[in-house]
Coordinates of C-alpha atoms in Angstrom, one line a residue:
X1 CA -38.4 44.8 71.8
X2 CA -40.2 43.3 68.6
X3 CA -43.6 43.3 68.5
X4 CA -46.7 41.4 66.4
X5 CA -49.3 43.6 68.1
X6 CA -49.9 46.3 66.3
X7 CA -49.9 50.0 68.1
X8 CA -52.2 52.4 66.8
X9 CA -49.9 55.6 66.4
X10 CA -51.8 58.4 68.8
X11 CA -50.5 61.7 66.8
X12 CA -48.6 62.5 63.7
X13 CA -45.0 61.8 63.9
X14 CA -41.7 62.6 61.6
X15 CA -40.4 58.9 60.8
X16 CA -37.2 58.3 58.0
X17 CA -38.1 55.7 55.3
X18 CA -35.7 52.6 55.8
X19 CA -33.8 52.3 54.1
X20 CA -33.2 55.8 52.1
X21 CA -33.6 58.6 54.8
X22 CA -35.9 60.6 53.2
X23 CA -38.3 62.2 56.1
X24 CA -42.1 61.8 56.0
X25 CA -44.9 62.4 58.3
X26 CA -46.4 59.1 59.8
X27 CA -50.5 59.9 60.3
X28 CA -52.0 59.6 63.7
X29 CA -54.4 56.3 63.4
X30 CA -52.1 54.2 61.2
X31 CA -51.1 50.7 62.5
X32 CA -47.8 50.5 63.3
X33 CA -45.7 46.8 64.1
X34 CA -42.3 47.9 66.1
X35 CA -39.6 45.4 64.8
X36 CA -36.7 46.9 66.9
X37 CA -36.4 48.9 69.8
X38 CA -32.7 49.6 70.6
X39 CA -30.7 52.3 71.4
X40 CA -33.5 55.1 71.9
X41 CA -35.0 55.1 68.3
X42 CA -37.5 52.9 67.0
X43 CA -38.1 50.6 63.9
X44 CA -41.8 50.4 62.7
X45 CA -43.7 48.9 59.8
X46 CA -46.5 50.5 58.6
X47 CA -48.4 49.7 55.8
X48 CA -45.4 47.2 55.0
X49 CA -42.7 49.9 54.7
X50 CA -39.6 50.3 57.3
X51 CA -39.7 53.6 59.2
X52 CA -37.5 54.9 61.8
X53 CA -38.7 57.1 64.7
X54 CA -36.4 59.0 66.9
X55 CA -36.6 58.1 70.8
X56 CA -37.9 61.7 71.0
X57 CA -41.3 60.2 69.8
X58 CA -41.8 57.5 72.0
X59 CA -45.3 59.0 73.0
X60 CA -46.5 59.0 69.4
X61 CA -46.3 54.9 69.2
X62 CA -47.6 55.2 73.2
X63 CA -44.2 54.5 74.4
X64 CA -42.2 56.6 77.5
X65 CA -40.2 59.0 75.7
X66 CA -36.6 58.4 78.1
X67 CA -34.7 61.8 79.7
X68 CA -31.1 61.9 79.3
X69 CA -29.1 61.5 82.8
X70 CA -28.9 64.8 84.2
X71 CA -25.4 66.1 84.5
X72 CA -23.0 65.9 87.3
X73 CA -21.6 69.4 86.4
X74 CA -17.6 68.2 87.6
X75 CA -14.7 67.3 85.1
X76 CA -14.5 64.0 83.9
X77 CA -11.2 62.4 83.7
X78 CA -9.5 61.5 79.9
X79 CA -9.8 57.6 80.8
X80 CA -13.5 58.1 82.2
X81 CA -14.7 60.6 79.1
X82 CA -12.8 57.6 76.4
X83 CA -15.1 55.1 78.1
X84 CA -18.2 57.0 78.3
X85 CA -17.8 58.1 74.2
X86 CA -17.7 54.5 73.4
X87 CA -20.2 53.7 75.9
X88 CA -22.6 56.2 74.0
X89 CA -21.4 54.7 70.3
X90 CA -22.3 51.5 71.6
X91 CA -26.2 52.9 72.1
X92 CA -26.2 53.7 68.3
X93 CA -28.0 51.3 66.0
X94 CA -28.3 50.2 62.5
X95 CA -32.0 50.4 61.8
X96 CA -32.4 47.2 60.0
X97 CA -29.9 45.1 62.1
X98 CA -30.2 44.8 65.9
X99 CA -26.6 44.8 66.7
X100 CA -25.0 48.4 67.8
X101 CA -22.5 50.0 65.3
X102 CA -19.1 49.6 67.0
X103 CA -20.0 45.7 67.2
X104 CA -20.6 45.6 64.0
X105 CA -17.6 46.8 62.7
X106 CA -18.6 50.6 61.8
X107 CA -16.5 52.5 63.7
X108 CA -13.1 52.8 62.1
X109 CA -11.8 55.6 64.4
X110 CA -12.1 57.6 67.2
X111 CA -10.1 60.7 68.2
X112 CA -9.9 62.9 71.3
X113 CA -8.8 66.3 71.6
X114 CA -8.5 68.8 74.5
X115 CA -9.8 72.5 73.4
X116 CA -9.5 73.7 76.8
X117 CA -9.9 72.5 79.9
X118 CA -13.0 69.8 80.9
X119 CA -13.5 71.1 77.2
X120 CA -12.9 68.4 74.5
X121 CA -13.6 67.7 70.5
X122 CA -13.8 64.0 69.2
X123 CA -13.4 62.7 65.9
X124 CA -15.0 59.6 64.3
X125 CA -14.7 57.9 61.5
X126 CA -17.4 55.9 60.6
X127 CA -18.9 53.7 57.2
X128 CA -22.2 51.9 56.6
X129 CA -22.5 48.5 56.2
X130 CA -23.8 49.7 51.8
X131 CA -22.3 52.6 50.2
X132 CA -25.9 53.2 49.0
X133 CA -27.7 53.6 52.7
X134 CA -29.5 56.7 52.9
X135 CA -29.5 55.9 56.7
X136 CA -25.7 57.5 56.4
X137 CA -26.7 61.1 57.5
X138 CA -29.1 60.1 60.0
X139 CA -26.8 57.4 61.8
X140 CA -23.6 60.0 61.6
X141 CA -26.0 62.7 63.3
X142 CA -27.1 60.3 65.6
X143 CA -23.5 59.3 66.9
X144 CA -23.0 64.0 67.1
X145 CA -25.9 63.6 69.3
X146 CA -25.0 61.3 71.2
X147 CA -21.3 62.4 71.8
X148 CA -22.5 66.1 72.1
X149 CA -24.5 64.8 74.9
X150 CA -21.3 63.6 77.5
X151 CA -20.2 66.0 80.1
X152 CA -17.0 67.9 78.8
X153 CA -17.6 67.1 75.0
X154 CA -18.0 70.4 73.0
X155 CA -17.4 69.8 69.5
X156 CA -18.3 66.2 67.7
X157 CA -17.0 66.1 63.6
X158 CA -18.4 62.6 62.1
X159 CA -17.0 62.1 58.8
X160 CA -18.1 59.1 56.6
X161 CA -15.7 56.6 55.4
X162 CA -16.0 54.0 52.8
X163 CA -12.4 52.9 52.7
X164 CA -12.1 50.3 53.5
X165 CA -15.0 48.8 52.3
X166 CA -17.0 47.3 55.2
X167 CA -17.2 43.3 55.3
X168 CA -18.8 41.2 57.3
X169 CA -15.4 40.5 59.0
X170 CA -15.3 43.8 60.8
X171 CA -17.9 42.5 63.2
X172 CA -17.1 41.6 66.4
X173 CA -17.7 37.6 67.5
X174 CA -20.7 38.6 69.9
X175 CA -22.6 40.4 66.4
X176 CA -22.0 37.5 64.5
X177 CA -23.1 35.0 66.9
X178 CA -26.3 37.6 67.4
X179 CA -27.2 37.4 64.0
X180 CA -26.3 33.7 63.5
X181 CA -23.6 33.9 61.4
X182 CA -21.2 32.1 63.2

């Protein structure tokens, strides 16, 4: 969803500046413009700086704040859980670019282990598209989130890479024809 109306945010919210991370308080009243809306977290202008809310704030730009899918409570097969985690890294989204992070080339690995039974830790590897990004922490705790969320998945370690360096030749043809760059 991108937006030229402007939405009038109807409390104070906790928003990250785009794009070095640092948390501030957006103040009920200001105008906000929402330039993305993917993946469960917003990206806003407001007073011509980038912010990012969490999905947890819909309310504050007048939005429905979403409830995760209640659980089914039963074990979840290795094949099924392998498909769901990449399911769930394919709801995560750079801020500033509207394509999700495994299509655009972030994800450089993904591991499974079994603790116990229906009890499992998974391992990512994961860069940024600029060393520099402040975004880093918040993207990383964002995939934990997300992973921490799936039935069966107890423990989530996101490590940040930067070797290789990322390129734009890590992104999968469907990105780059999304962002016109093929």
């Amino acid at each position: 969803m991108n937006s030229n109306e402007s939405i009038t945010l109807n409390r104070d919210v906790e928003a990250a500046i785009i794009p070095v991370g640092t948390q501030v308080t957006l103040q009920k009243g200001e105008e906000a413009y929402i330039t993305q809306s993917l993946g469960g977290s917003y990206t806003v202008i407001v007073n011509g700086n980038m912010f990012r809310i969490d999905g947890k704030d819909a309310d504050a730009l007048g939005m429905e704040v979403t409830s995760k899918p209640a659980s089914t409570g039963g074990p979840v097969s290795a094949e099924q859980l392998e498909k769901d985690i990449w399911n769930q890294l394919r709801s995560c989204y750079d801020p500033e670019i509207p394509v999700n992070i495994v299509d655009l080339g972030l994800i450089y690995d993904c591991h499974i282990s079994n603790l116990a039974p229906a009890s499992h830790r998974v391992e990512v590897k994961m860069t940024l598209t600029a060393p520099g990004c402040g975004m880093g922490p918040m993207l990383a705790q964002d995939v934990q989130n997300r992973l921490l969320s799936l039935e069966g998945v107890v423990v989530v370690a996101v490590e940040l890479v930067w070797d290789p360096p990322w390129n734009q030749a890590m992104m999968s043809e469907a990105a780059k024809l999304q962002l016109g760059l093929m």
